[in-house]
Amino acid sequence: MRDRADLVIIGGGVVGLSLAYHLARLGFTDVVVLEQGYLCFGASGRNGGGVRQQWSTEENIQLMKESVQMFRRLSSETGYNVWFRQGGYLFLARDAASAQGLEANVKLQNRCGVPTRLISPAEAQRVVPGLAPAGIQVCAYNPTDGVLFPFPAVWGMARAATQLGVAVETFTRVTAIEARGRQIVKVVTDRGAIATNRVVNAAGAWSVQVARLLGVELPNKPYRHEILISEPLKPFLDPMVSDLSDGTYFSQTMRGEICGGVSDPAEPSSMETRSSLRFLERMCRAMVRVVPTLANVRVMRQWAGFYDETPDGQPILGRVDEVDGFIQLHGFGGHGMMLAPIVGKLAAEWILRKADHALFQRYDLGRFKRGEVQKETFSIG
Amino acid sequence: MGKTIVCQCEDVTQGDLEDAFEQGFRDLESLKRYTGLATGLCQGKCCIAHAARFLAALKGGDEAAADPPRTRPLLQPTPISCFAGPEELSASPASREGQK
């Protein structure tokens, strides 16, 4: 392992690797990425792969438009097929408040150039064969949203970054970060130390622990989020379907499996990764309500990952007051995979001072002290 | 020499494992994710032991390096309808508690 680096990225998930990849593409390769497990160990390897542009703030819509374009190129850029399939996203509203929310979102999305449409339950049945229309008021459908296979997105960015000269160290746990005054001097791992003045915290659910190594307290909380996958079926389901009444979402993978999860308001913050029967039952009920014929499909497997949640549902990006050269890139909730390409690219440009992006001031840790908080209302799962 | 099948459900061969190992996927969790091994209908019951043996051989007999991946529920593929009954008939006490 290298014993010094211009920049050390803690966290070999899709966010840290996207940053490493984009730094390397800009010619900055004196970078070490430290991953505590295997690649895909954390949330980057445990999510449903949804990529949507249906958001409730202009900023997130514009970022996600960029990410979609980047995912379209990612397979050919990295040599790993990420199976990005633009089958759309279909949101179901069962009450007046959700319907009004969708209406407002669709107008905003259209102004941003995203072709989302409000459609009736009858029309939605043509998009999702077998959809039960009862109780659905209105749907929002954007055919250019999509789903990808998370693993190759992670591996592809890791390999592309490595080929350009970045070092990606798996099974390497950070045990300490040493500082002299405000300046970082060293990252200590269970496989040796790396002298550096700059550290990026991209550790997802482990970000709070990483920040604490430098005495920085983060407001993030990790939440278990469970997900299941069915036996493979003949391809029949184009979009990701999401029921806003309970936060259910599911889509069909390129291997034919139905894969999805559901929100659980009773889930406490924890670092628990065991699977629960409670989730299995809630998810199965939710799926049958949306598409009753799924009742005959067999569930093969369930697992859990983490949502790294912040108080306002937006990520934490940028510097901290306490220490120099300590950059935060975490708090992505359930949206790290879909935001990773564009956030990694913008962060690389910002770190190398190729461009200034307001994102890294607006979403810095200090916003919670300043009270400048604008909540993203359209988070699912 | 013929092909040696490691995972019958997902049609993963010994050659596939060797390729994956060459590419840097050198633990069972990664081999599972890269090759699809153990993610088919048997969920690894028929193949994990074989894969562990091949990996240990590739690592030069290092059995410890081939710790099996964490086993995930379900024990066997089960229809969604088995879990989608009315909440009051739920099999899961935790599920009822959560509804308070």
Tab-separated table of C-alpha atoms in Angstrom:
chain	number	residue	atom	x	y	z
A	1	MET	CA	0.000	0.000	0.000
A	2	ARG	CA	1.228	3.536	-0.784
A	3	ASP	CA	2.562	5.366	2.275
A	4	ARG	CA	1.700	8.849	1.063
A	5	ALA	CA	-0.952	10.453	-1.122
A	6	ASP	CA	-2.186	13.900	-2.120
A	7	LEU	CA	-5.687	12.818	-1.185
A	8	VAL	CA	-7.165	9.872	0.696
A	9	ILE	CA	-10.796	8.921	0.105
A	10	ILE	CA	-12.354	6.944	2.959
A	11	GLY	CA	-15.116	4.771	1.558
A	12	GLY	CA	-14.919	2.661	-1.600
A	13	GLY	CA	-18.613	2.969	-2.349
A	14	VAL	CA	-19.969	4.487	-5.506
A	15	VAL	CA	-19.598	8.071	-4.232
A	16	GLY	CA	-15.941	7.755	-3.236
A	17	LEU	CA	-15.104	5.800	-6.378
A	18	SER	CA	-16.917	8.271	-8.624
A	19	LEU	CA	-14.831	11.048	-7.077
A	20	ALA	CA	-11.630	9.016	-7.557
A	21	TYR	CA	-12.554	8.244	-11.148
A	22	HIS	CA	-13.302	11.854	-12.013
A	23	LEU	CA	-10.185	13.150	-10.233
A	24	ALA	CA	-8.139	10.659	-12.266
A	25	ARG	CA	-9.806	11.731	-15.497
A	26	LEU	CA	-8.681	15.278	-14.711
A	27	GLY	CA	-5.108	13.986	-14.322
A	28	PHE	CA	-5.037	13.874	-10.523
A	29	THR	CA	-4.067	10.323	-9.613
A	30	ASP	CA	-2.080	10.579	-6.368
A	31	VAL	CA	-5.166	9.263	-4.611
A	32	VAL	CA	-5.791	6.255	-2.367
A	33	VAL	CA	-9.342	4.943	-1.832
A	34	LEU	CA	-9.774	2.961	1.386
A	35	GLU	CA	-12.610	0.430	1.590
A	36	GLN	CA	-13.205	-1.481	4.825
A	37	GLY	CA	-14.716	-4.534	3.071
A	38	TYR	CA	-14.960	-5.869	-0.460
A	39	LEU	CA	-16.227	-3.586	-3.242
A	40	CYS	CA	-20.055	-3.419	-2.946
A	41	PHE	CA	-19.911	-4.208	0.796
A	42	GLY	CA	-21.904	-1.131	1.828
A	43	ALA	CA	-25.054	0.515	0.516
A	44	SER	CA	-23.582	0.767	-3.008
A	45	GLY	CA	-23.916	-2.999	-3.318
A	46	ARG	CA	-27.244	-3.299	-1.534
A	47	ASN	CA	-29.579	-0.872	-3.311
A	48	GLY	CA	-32.268	-1.281	-5.960
A	49	GLY	CA	-30.398	0.643	-8.668
A	50	GLY	CA	-33.122	3.189	-9.339
A	51	VAL	CA	-32.158	6.319	-11.291
A	52	ARG	CA	-34.893	8.937	-11.516
A	53	GLN	CA	-35.263	12.536	-12.540
A	54	GLN	CA	-38.630	12.918	-10.818
A	55	TRP	CA	-37.707	15.182	-7.909
A	56	SER	CA	-39.296	18.127	-6.155
A	57	THR	CA	-36.459	20.679	-6.374
A	58	GLU	CA	-34.988	22.131	-9.553
A	59	GLU	CA	-31.465	21.504	-8.307
A	60	ASN	CA	-31.994	17.770	-7.803
A	61	ILE	CA	-33.802	17.456	-11.140
A	62	GLN	CA	-30.891	19.117	-12.972
A	63	LEU	CA	-28.295	16.998	-11.147
A	64	MET	CA	-30.180	13.817	-11.953
A	65	LYS	CA	-30.534	14.774	-15.616
A	66	GLU	CA	-26.746	14.903	-15.722
A	67	SER	CA	-26.405	11.600	-13.877
A	68	VAL	CA	-28.709	9.875	-16.374
A	69	GLN	CA	-26.539	11.054	-19.263
A	70	MET	CA	-23.431	9.895	-17.388
A	71	PHE	CA	-24.901	6.450	-16.656
A	72	ARG	CA	-25.686	6.105	-20.372
A	73	ARG	CA	-21.963	6.499	-21.081
A	74	LEU	CA	-20.592	4.652	-18.065
A	75	SER	CA	-20.546	1.129	-19.538
A	76	SER	CA	-18.462	2.106	-22.548
A	77	GLU	CA	-16.233	4.382	-20.472
A	78	THR	CA	-15.370	1.767	-17.860
A	79	GLY	CA	-15.670	-1.547	-19.714
A	80	TYR	CA	-18.224	-2.892	-17.229
A	81	ASN	CA	-21.785	-3.209	-18.478
A	82	VAL	CA	-23.963	-1.528	-15.852
A	83	TRP	CA	-27.157	-2.751	-17.552
A	84	PHE	CA	-28.653	0.733	-17.427
A	85	ARG	CA	-32.170	0.360	-18.786
A	86	GLN	CA	-34.420	3.396	-19.230
A	87	GLY	CA	-37.766	1.740	-18.612
A	88	GLY	CA	-39.158	4.760	-16.790
A	89	TYR	CA	-40.474	5.388	-13.281
A	90	LEU	CA	-44.173	5.239	-12.462
A	91	PHE	CA	-45.333	6.896	-9.237
A	92	LEU	CA	-48.787	6.035	-7.865
A	93	ALA	CA	-50.765	8.576	-5.782
A	94	ARG	CA	-53.624	7.225	-3.669
A	95	ASP	CA	-54.616	10.431	-1.831
A	96	ALA	CA	-55.234	14.074	-2.696
A	97	ALA	CA	-52.037	15.394	-1.085
A	98	SER	CA	-49.810	12.977	-3.029
A	99	ALA	CA	-51.731	13.739	-6.231
A	100	GLN	CA	-51.206	17.476	-5.751
A	101	GLY	CA	-47.539	16.857	-5.001
A	102	LEU	CA	-47.127	14.911	-8.227
A	103	GLU	CA	-48.916	17.639	-10.182
A	104	ALA	CA	-46.581	20.339	-8.869
A	105	ASN	CA	-43.507	18.141	-9.401
A	106	VAL	CA	-44.486	17.315	-12.985
A	107	LYS	CA	-44.804	21.024	-13.847
A	108	LEU	CA	-41.376	21.721	-12.395
A	109	GLN	CA	-39.853	18.682	-14.096
A	110	ASN	CA	-41.334	19.711	-17.448
A	111	ARG	CA	-39.858	23.210	-17.052
A	112	CYS	CA	-36.490	21.492	-16.524
A	113	GLY	CA	-36.930	19.465	-19.705
A	114	VAL	CA	-37.884	16.142	-18.109
A	115	PRO	CA	-40.818	14.586	-20.038
A	116	THR	CA	-42.852	13.394	-17.016
A	117	ARG	CA	-46.611	13.083	-17.608
A	118	LEU	CA	-49.567	12.696	-15.273
A	119	ILE	CA	-51.480	9.646	-16.430
A	120	SER	CA	-54.700	7.960	-15.350
A	121	PRO	CA	-54.729	4.560	-13.649
A	122	ALA	CA	-56.209	3.124	-16.872
A	123	GLU	CA	-53.285	4.464	-18.891
A	124	ALA	CA	-50.873	3.219	-16.235
A	125	GLN	CA	-52.221	-0.301	-16.785
A	126	ARG	CA	-50.766	-0.130	-20.287
A	127	VAL	CA	-47.354	0.704	-18.785
A	128	VAL	CA	-47.567	-1.915	-16.007
A	129	PRO	CA	-49.475	-5.047	-17.055
A	130	GLY	CA	-51.547	-6.347	-14.150
A	131	LEU	CA	-51.586	-3.059	-12.217
A	132	ALA	CA	-54.633	-2.881	-9.917
A	133	PRO	CA	-56.192	0.553	-10.561
A	134	ALA	CA	-58.507	0.556	-7.533
A	135	GLY	CA	-57.730	3.379	-5.132
A	136	ILE	CA	-55.177	5.088	-7.375
A	137	GLN	CA	-56.024	8.729	-8.078
A	138	VAL	CA	-53.323	9.614	-10.548
A	139	CYS	CA	-49.848	8.475	-11.668
A	140	ALA	CA	-46.710	10.294	-12.780
A	141	TYR	CA	-44.738	8.554	-15.502
A	142	ASN	CA	-41.368	9.553	-16.889
A	143	PRO	CA	-40.149	7.105	-19.542
A	144	THR	CA	-36.536	8.378	-19.376
A	145	ASP	CA	-35.921	7.352	-15.755
A	146	GLY	CA	-34.354	3.934	-15.320
A	147	VAL	CA	-32.700	1.184	-13.369
A	148	LEU	CA	-29.154	-0.143	-13.387
A	149	PHE	CA	-27.237	-3.025	-11.845
A	150	PRO	CA	-25.262	-1.469	-8.978
A	151	PHE	CA	-22.325	-3.916	-8.800
A	152	PRO	CA	-20.751	-3.202	-12.204
A	153	ALA	CA	-21.197	0.535	-11.657
A	154	VAL	CA	-18.987	0.190	-8.564
A	155	TRP	CA	-16.500	-2.213	-10.152
A	156	GLY	CA	-16.335	-0.144	-13.339
A	157	MET	CA	-15.499	3.088	-11.563
A	158	ALA	CA	-12.953	1.259	-9.395
A	159	ARG	CA	-11.244	-0.341	-12.371
A	160	ALA	CA	-11.263	2.817	-14.484
A	161	ALA	CA	-9.805	4.830	-11.590
A	162	THR	CA	-7.177	2.138	-10.953
A	163	GLN	CA	-6.155	2.003	-14.604
A	164	LEU	CA	-5.617	5.769	-14.538
A	165	GLY	CA	-3.317	5.462	-11.502
A	166	VAL	CA	-5.502	5.665	-8.390
A	167	ALA	CA	-4.963	3.004	-5.697
A	168	VAL	CA	-8.102	1.270	-4.414
A	169	GLU	CA	-7.409	-0.702	-1.223
A	170	THR	CA	-10.136	-3.131	-0.135
A	171	PHE	CA	-10.328	-4.844	3.270
A	172	THR	CA	-8.557	-1.836	4.762
A	173	ARG	CA	-10.051	-0.253	7.845
A	174	VAL	CA	-9.214	3.276	8.989
A	175	THR	CA	-8.352	3.280	12.691
A	176	ALA	CA	-7.169	6.877	13.193
A	177	ILE	CA	-6.640	10.193	11.445
A	178	GLU	CA	-3.799	12.254	12.869
A	179	ALA	CA	-3.791	16.049	12.730
A	180	ARG	CA	-1.392	18.773	13.848
A	181	GLY	CA	-3.498	21.785	14.780
A	182	ARG	CA	-5.914	22.294	11.916
A	183	GLN	CA	-3.842	20.266	9.464
A	184	ILE	CA	-4.344	16.576	8.703
A	185	VAL	CA	-1.021	14.717	8.532
A	186	LYS	CA	-1.777	11.025	8.409
A	187	VAL	CA	-4.458	8.377	7.916
A	188	VAL	CA	-3.766	5.223	9.921
A	189	THR	CA	-5.244	1.893	8.795
A	190	ASP	CA	-4.996	-1.711	9.939
A	191	ARG	CA	-2.651	-2.242	6.964
A	192	GLY	CA	-0.331	0.716	7.521
A	193	ALA	CA	-0.366	4.518	7.516
A	194	ILE	CA	-0.668	7.000	4.645
A	195	ALA	CA	0.818	10.491	4.984
A	196	THR	CA	-1.613	13.027	3.526
A	197	ASN	CA	-3.028	16.512	4.106
A	198	ARG	CA	-6.396	15.894	2.514
A	199	VAL	CA	-9.094	13.390	3.405
A	200	VAL	CA	-12.509	12.868	1.855
A	201	ASN	CA	-15.155	11.289	4.077
A	202	ALA	CA	-17.289	9.214	1.679
A	203	ALA	CA	-18.051	6.471	4.178
A	204	GLY	CA	-21.855	6.496	3.906
A	205	ALA	CA	-23.398	4.972	7.032
A	206	TRP	CA	-19.926	4.946	8.638
A	207	SER	CA	-19.327	8.687	7.991
A	208	VAL	CA	-20.181	9.654	11.567
A	209	GLN	CA	-17.496	7.303	12.897
A	210	VAL	CA	-14.937	8.591	10.383
A	211	ALA	CA	-15.649	12.250	11.216
A	212	ARG	CA	-15.344	11.501	14.916
A	213	LEU	CA	-11.708	10.430	14.331
A	214	LEU	CA	-11.062	14.159	13.812
A	215	GLY	CA	-13.453	15.335	16.525
A	216	VAL	CA	-16.086	16.423	14.001
A	217	GLU	CA	-19.692	15.599	14.941
A	218	LEU	CA	-22.133	14.903	12.106
A	219	PRO	CA	-25.953	14.955	12.392
A	220	ASN	CA	-26.286	11.898	10.088
A	221	LYS	CA	-28.121	8.800	11.261
A	222	PRO	CA	-27.936	5.345	9.664
A	223	TYR	CA	-31.181	3.463	9.071
A	224	ARG	CA	-31.538	-0.135	7.995
A	225	HIS	CA	-33.367	-0.400	4.684
A	226	GLU	CA	-34.466	-3.861	3.590
A	227	ILE	CA	-35.019	-5.166	0.092
A	228	LEU	CA	-35.986	-8.450	-1.555
A	229	ILE	CA	-35.663	-10.174	-4.888
A	230	SER	CA	-37.857	-12.742	-6.617
A	231	GLU	CA	-37.148	-15.655	-8.890
A	232	PRO	CA	-36.460	-14.555	-12.491
A	233	LEU	CA	-39.492	-13.987	-14.715
A	234	LYS	CA	-39.944	-13.314	-18.414
A	235	PRO	CA	-39.433	-9.552	-18.945
A	236	PHE	CA	-42.834	-7.860	-18.512
A	237	LEU	CA	-42.249	-4.819	-16.308
A	238	ASP	CA	-40.651	-1.785	-17.956
A	239	PRO	CA	-40.660	0.891	-15.250
A	240	MET	CA	-39.720	1.122	-11.615
A	241	VAL	CA	-43.117	1.279	-9.882
A	242	SER	CA	-43.392	3.298	-6.681
A	243	ASP	CA	-46.452	3.592	-4.480
A	244	LEU	CA	-46.325	6.907	-2.611
A	245	SER	CA	-48.855	5.787	0.018
A	246	ASP	CA	-46.375	3.443	1.701
A	247	GLY	CA	-43.045	4.065	-0.041
A	248	THR	CA	-43.030	0.768	-1.932
A	249	TYR	CA	-40.831	0.515	-4.992
A	250	PHE	CA	-39.980	-2.393	-7.258
A	251	SER	CA	-38.665	-3.021	-10.753
A	252	GLN	CA	-37.583	-5.934	-12.909
A	253	THR	CA	-33.853	-6.499	-13.226
A	254	MET	CA	-32.122	-7.446	-16.472
A	255	ARG	CA	-31.945	-10.987	-15.063
A	256	GLY	CA	-35.745	-10.970	-14.833
A	257	GLU	CA	-36.062	-10.788	-11.050
A	258	ILE	CA	-38.488	-8.415	-9.320
A	259	CYS	CA	-36.414	-6.381	-6.863
A	260	GLY	CA	-37.668	-3.775	-4.413
A	261	GLY	CA	-38.282	-2.469	-0.933
A	262	VAL	CA	-40.693	-0.434	1.171
A	263	SER	CA	-40.386	2.368	3.740
A	264	ASP	CA	-40.862	1.491	7.370
A	265	PRO	CA	-41.723	4.465	9.593
A	266	ALA	CA	-41.152	2.261	12.670
A	267	GLU	CA	-37.524	1.466	11.734
A	268	PRO	CA	-35.192	2.962	14.379
A	269	SER	CA	-31.736	4.322	13.565
A	270	SER	CA	-29.228	1.490	13.921
A	271	MET	CA	-26.342	-0.343	12.294
A	272	GLU	CA	-28.484	-3.494	12.100
A	273	THR	CA	-28.181	-5.496	8.854
A	274	ARG	CA	-30.209	-8.589	9.693
A	275	SER	CA	-33.284	-9.323	7.610
A	276	SER	CA	-36.730	-9.262	9.198
A	277	LEU	CA	-39.959	-11.188	8.694
A	278	ARG	CA	-41.737	-7.890	9.334
A	279	PHE	CA	-40.229	-6.416	6.148
A	280	LEU	CA	-40.936	-9.554	4.136
A	281	GLU	CA	-44.625	-9.410	5.079
A	282	ARG	CA	-45.003	-5.665	4.564
A	283	MET	CA	-43.287	-5.804	1.173
A	284	CYS	CA	-45.237	-8.828	-0.046
A	285	ARG	CA	-48.544	-7.186	0.949
A	286	ALA	CA	-47.539	-3.954	-0.765
A	287	MET	CA	-46.517	-5.710	-3.996
A	288	VAL	CA	-49.746	-7.705	-4.188
A	289	ARG	CA	-51.779	-4.537	-3.671
A	290	VAL	CA	-50.062	-2.915	-6.680
A	291	VAL	CA	-49.870	-5.956	-8.991
A	292	PRO	CA	-52.064	-8.789	-7.607
A	293	THR	CA	-50.704	-11.464	-9.971
A	294	LEU	CA	-47.301	-11.131	-8.288
A	295	ALA	CA	-48.809	-13.264	-5.483
A	296	ASN	CA	-47.776	-16.380	-7.404
A	297	VAL	CA	-44.164	-15.299	-7.814
A	298	ARG	CA	-41.636	-16.766	-5.406
A	299	VAL	CA	-39.337	-14.629	-3.255
A	300	MET	CA	-35.767	-15.874	-3.460
A	301	ARG	CA	-33.780	-13.680	-1.135
A	302	GLN	CA	-33.870	-10.637	1.110
A	303	TRP	CA	-31.117	-8.467	2.561
A	304	ALA	CA	-30.510	-5.075	4.115
A	305	GLY	CA	-28.325	-2.016	3.647
A	306	PHE	CA	-28.155	1.460	5.125
A	307	TYR	CA	-29.691	4.803	4.348
A	308	ASP	CA	-27.234	7.447	5.573
A	309	GLU	CA	-29.803	10.117	6.495
A	310	THR	CA	-29.331	13.810	7.268
A	311	PRO	CA	-31.877	16.056	9.040
A	312	ASP	CA	-32.998	17.727	5.781
A	313	GLY	CA	-32.766	14.732	3.438
A	314	GLN	CA	-29.957	16.357	1.433
A	315	PRO	CA	-26.343	15.202	1.329
A	316	ILE	CA	-23.499	16.880	3.215
A	317	LEU	CA	-20.928	18.169	0.744
A	318	GLY	CA	-17.900	20.364	1.283
A	319	ARG	CA	-15.536	21.575	4.000
A	320	VAL	CA	-15.891	21.646	7.779
A	321	ASP	CA	-15.051	24.479	10.179
A	322	GLU	CA	-12.878	22.478	12.563
A	323	VAL	CA	-10.185	20.958	10.286
A	324	ASP	CA	-8.543	21.973	6.985
A	325	GLY	CA	-8.605	19.601	4.040
A	326	PHE	CA	-11.386	17.409	5.456
A	327	ILE	CA	-14.044	17.132	2.764
A	328	GLN	CA	-17.469	15.596	3.339
A	329	LEU	CA	-19.366	13.620	0.682
A	330	HIS	CA	-22.073	11.664	2.457
A	331	GLY	CA	-25.650	11.723	3.716
A	332	PHE	CA	-27.119	10.549	0.411
A	333	GLY	CA	-30.023	8.654	2.021
A	334	GLY	CA	-31.451	6.289	-0.565
A	335	HIS	CA	-30.033	8.262	-3.504
A	336	GLY	CA	-26.275	7.769	-3.420
A	337	MET	CA	-26.152	5.485	-6.431
A	338	MET	CA	-28.144	7.806	-8.660
A	339	LEU	CA	-26.372	10.989	-7.556
A	340	ALA	CA	-22.859	9.528	-7.509
A	341	PRO	CA	-21.810	10.203	-11.126
A	342	ILE	CA	-22.624	13.906	-11.155
A	343	VAL	CA	-21.638	14.611	-7.541
A	344	GLY	CA	-18.310	12.798	-8.054
A	345	LYS	CA	-17.614	14.841	-11.163
A	346	LEU	CA	-18.549	18.197	-9.606
A	347	ALA	CA	-16.577	17.378	-6.445
A	348	ALA	CA	-13.490	16.517	-8.517
A	349	GLU	CA	-13.727	19.848	-10.372
A	350	TRP	CA	-14.272	21.718	-7.110
A	351	ILE	CA	-11.407	20.005	-5.241
A	352	LEU	CA	-8.992	20.690	-8.105
A	353	ARG	CA	-10.300	24.261	-8.392
A	354	LYS	CA	-11.198	23.716	-12.052
A	355	ALA	CA	-14.659	25.094	-11.300
A	356	ASP	CA	-16.524	26.475	-8.338
A	357	HIS	CA	-19.847	24.861	-7.597
A	358	ALA	CA	-22.298	26.485	-5.173
A	359	LEU	CA	-23.361	23.002	-4.092
A	360	PHE	CA	-20.294	22.687	-1.880
A	361	GLN	CA	-21.185	25.805	0.085
A	362	ARG	CA	-24.943	25.355	0.186
A	363	TYR	CA	-24.784	21.742	1.332
A	364	ASP	CA	-21.837	22.001	3.708
A	365	LEU	CA	-22.045	20.817	7.310
A	366	GLY	CA	-22.314	24.436	8.509
A	367	ARG	CA	-25.797	24.820	7.033
A	368	PHE	CA	-27.344	23.125	10.052
A	369	LYS	CA	-25.773	25.741	12.351
A	370	ARG	CA	-26.721	28.579	9.998
A	371	GLY	CA	-30.275	27.274	9.727
A	372	GLU	CA	-30.221	27.383	5.904
A	373	VAL	CA	-32.134	24.207	5.252
A	374	GLN	CA	-34.396	23.382	2.292
A	375	LYS	CA	-35.955	19.951	2.567
A	376	GLU	CA	-36.238	17.596	-0.402
A	377	THR	CA	-39.745	16.192	-0.006
A	378	PHE	CA	-39.575	13.484	-2.613
A	379	SER	CA	-37.582	10.720	-0.914
A	380	ILE	CA	-38.781	7.160	-1.274
A	381	GLY	CA	-38.156	4.030	0.730
B	1	MET	CA	-10.880	-31.250	-20.840
B	2	GLY	CA	-14.556	-30.630	-20.265
B	3	LYS	CA	-16.095	-27.791	-18.321
B	4	THR	CA	-16.398	-28.126	-14.572
B	5	ILE	CA	-19.699	-26.642	-13.377
B	6	VAL	CA	-19.519	-24.991	-9.951
B	7	CYS	CA	-23.007	-23.432	-9.766
B	8	GLN	CA	-25.702	-25.263	-11.687
B	9	CYS	CA	-28.455	-22.679	-11.172
B	10	GLU	CA	-26.463	-19.829	-12.677
B	11	ASP	CA	-24.212	-21.918	-14.936
B	12	VAL	CA	-20.947	-20.785	-13.389
B	13	THR	CA	-17.880	-22.852	-14.312
B	14	GLN	CA	-14.496	-23.330	-12.703
B	15	GLY	CA	-13.096	-21.277	-15.603
B	16	ASP	CA	-15.444	-18.416	-14.689
B	17	LEU	CA	-14.079	-18.479	-11.128
B	18	GLU	CA	-10.510	-18.438	-12.408
B	19	ASP	CA	-11.303	-15.474	-14.687
B	20	ALA	CA	-12.957	-13.621	-11.813
B	21	PHE	CA	-9.967	-14.357	-9.571
B	22	GLU	CA	-7.658	-12.965	-12.274
B	23	GLN	CA	-9.778	-9.796	-12.372
B	24	GLY	CA	-9.224	-9.301	-8.653
B	25	PHE	CA	-12.398	-10.821	-7.169
B	26	ARG	CA	-10.584	-12.884	-4.544
B	27	ASP	CA	-13.088	-13.445	-1.753
B	28	LEU	CA	-16.304	-15.449	-1.872
B	29	GLU	CA	-18.571	-12.421	-1.363
B	30	SER	CA	-17.031	-10.795	-4.442
B	31	LEU	CA	-16.976	-14.003	-6.491
B	32	LYS	CA	-20.671	-14.462	-5.707
B	33	ARG	CA	-21.484	-10.957	-6.891
B	34	TYR	CA	-19.269	-11.064	-9.985
B	35	THR	CA	-20.268	-14.504	-11.293
B	36	GLY	CA	-23.833	-14.756	-9.967
B	37	LEU	CA	-22.758	-17.904	-8.139
B	38	ALA	CA	-25.136	-18.859	-5.290
B	39	THR	CA	-27.824	-16.380	-6.378
B	40	GLY	CA	-30.029	-18.869	-8.262
B	41	LEU	CA	-32.905	-21.011	-7.061
B	42	CYS	CA	-30.783	-23.088	-4.656
B	43	GLN	CA	-29.369	-19.883	-3.116
B	44	GLY	CA	-25.933	-21.439	-2.747
B	45	LYS	CA	-26.841	-24.682	-1.052
B	46	CYS	CA	-25.392	-26.723	-3.922
B	47	CYS	CA	-22.421	-24.579	-4.887
B	48	ILE	CA	-20.890	-22.583	-2.049
B	49	ALA	CA	-18.815	-25.479	-0.757
B	50	HIS	CA	-17.440	-26.161	-4.257
B	51	ALA	CA	-16.698	-22.487	-4.797
B	52	ALA	CA	-14.951	-22.258	-1.435
B	53	ARG	CA	-12.769	-25.238	-2.340
B	54	PHE	CA	-11.807	-23.755	-5.730
B	55	LEU	CA	-11.062	-20.380	-4.174
B	56	ALA	CA	-8.901	-21.933	-1.473
B	57	ALA	CA	-6.948	-23.757	-4.197
B	58	LEU	CA	-6.538	-20.536	-6.201
B	59	LYS	CA	-5.241	-18.833	-3.069
B	60	GLY	CA	-2.722	-21.595	-2.545
B	61	GLY	CA	-4.622	-23.689	-0.026
B	62	ASP	CA	-5.631	-20.776	2.186
B	63	GLU	CA	-8.895	-22.177	3.539
B	64	ALA	CA	-9.456	-19.195	5.820
B	65	ALA	CA	-9.632	-16.904	2.809
B	66	ALA	CA	-12.671	-18.799	1.617
B	67	ASP	CA	-15.100	-18.051	4.437
B	68	PRO	CA	-18.614	-18.596	3.052
B	69	PRO	CA	-20.790	-15.554	2.336
B	70	ARG	CA	-23.436	-14.689	4.891
B	71	THR	CA	-26.508	-16.829	4.266
B	72	ARG	CA	-29.573	-14.797	3.456
B	73	PRO	CA	-33.192	-15.731	3.932
B	74	LEU	CA	-35.345	-17.286	2.535
B	75	LEU	CA	-34.447	-20.910	3.140
B	76	GLN	CA	-36.182	-21.799	-0.111
B	77	PRO	CA	-38.059	-19.788	-2.731
B	78	THR	CA	-41.559	-19.130	-1.344
B	79	PRO	CA	-44.573	-17.529	-3.047
B	80	ILE	CA	-45.291	-13.903	-2.209
B	81	SER	CA	-48.868	-14.944	-1.339
B	82	CYS	CA	-47.533	-16.863	1.688
B	83	PHE	CA	-46.491	-13.569	3.283
B	84	ALA	CA	-49.188	-11.274	1.921
B	85	GLY	CA	-52.141	-12.345	4.042
B	86	PRO	CA	-54.164	-9.950	6.209
B	87	GLU	CA	-52.090	-8.197	8.847
B	88	GLU	CA	-54.177	-9.635	11.701
B	89	LEU	CA	-53.133	-13.131	10.593
B	90	SER	CA	-49.479	-12.111	10.477
B	91	ALA	CA	-46.970	-14.765	11.512
B	92	SER	CA	-44.604	-12.135	12.784
B	93	PRO	CA	-45.026	-10.725	16.311
B	94	ALA	CA	-42.690	-7.864	15.376
B	95	SER	CA	-45.018	-7.043	12.529
B	96	ARG	CA	-47.967	-6.623	14.895
B	97	GLU	CA	-45.942	-4.592	17.388
B	98	GLY	CA	-44.906	-2.218	14.637
B	99	GLN	CA	-48.526	-1.347	13.912
B	100	LYS	CA	-49.131	0.311	17.304
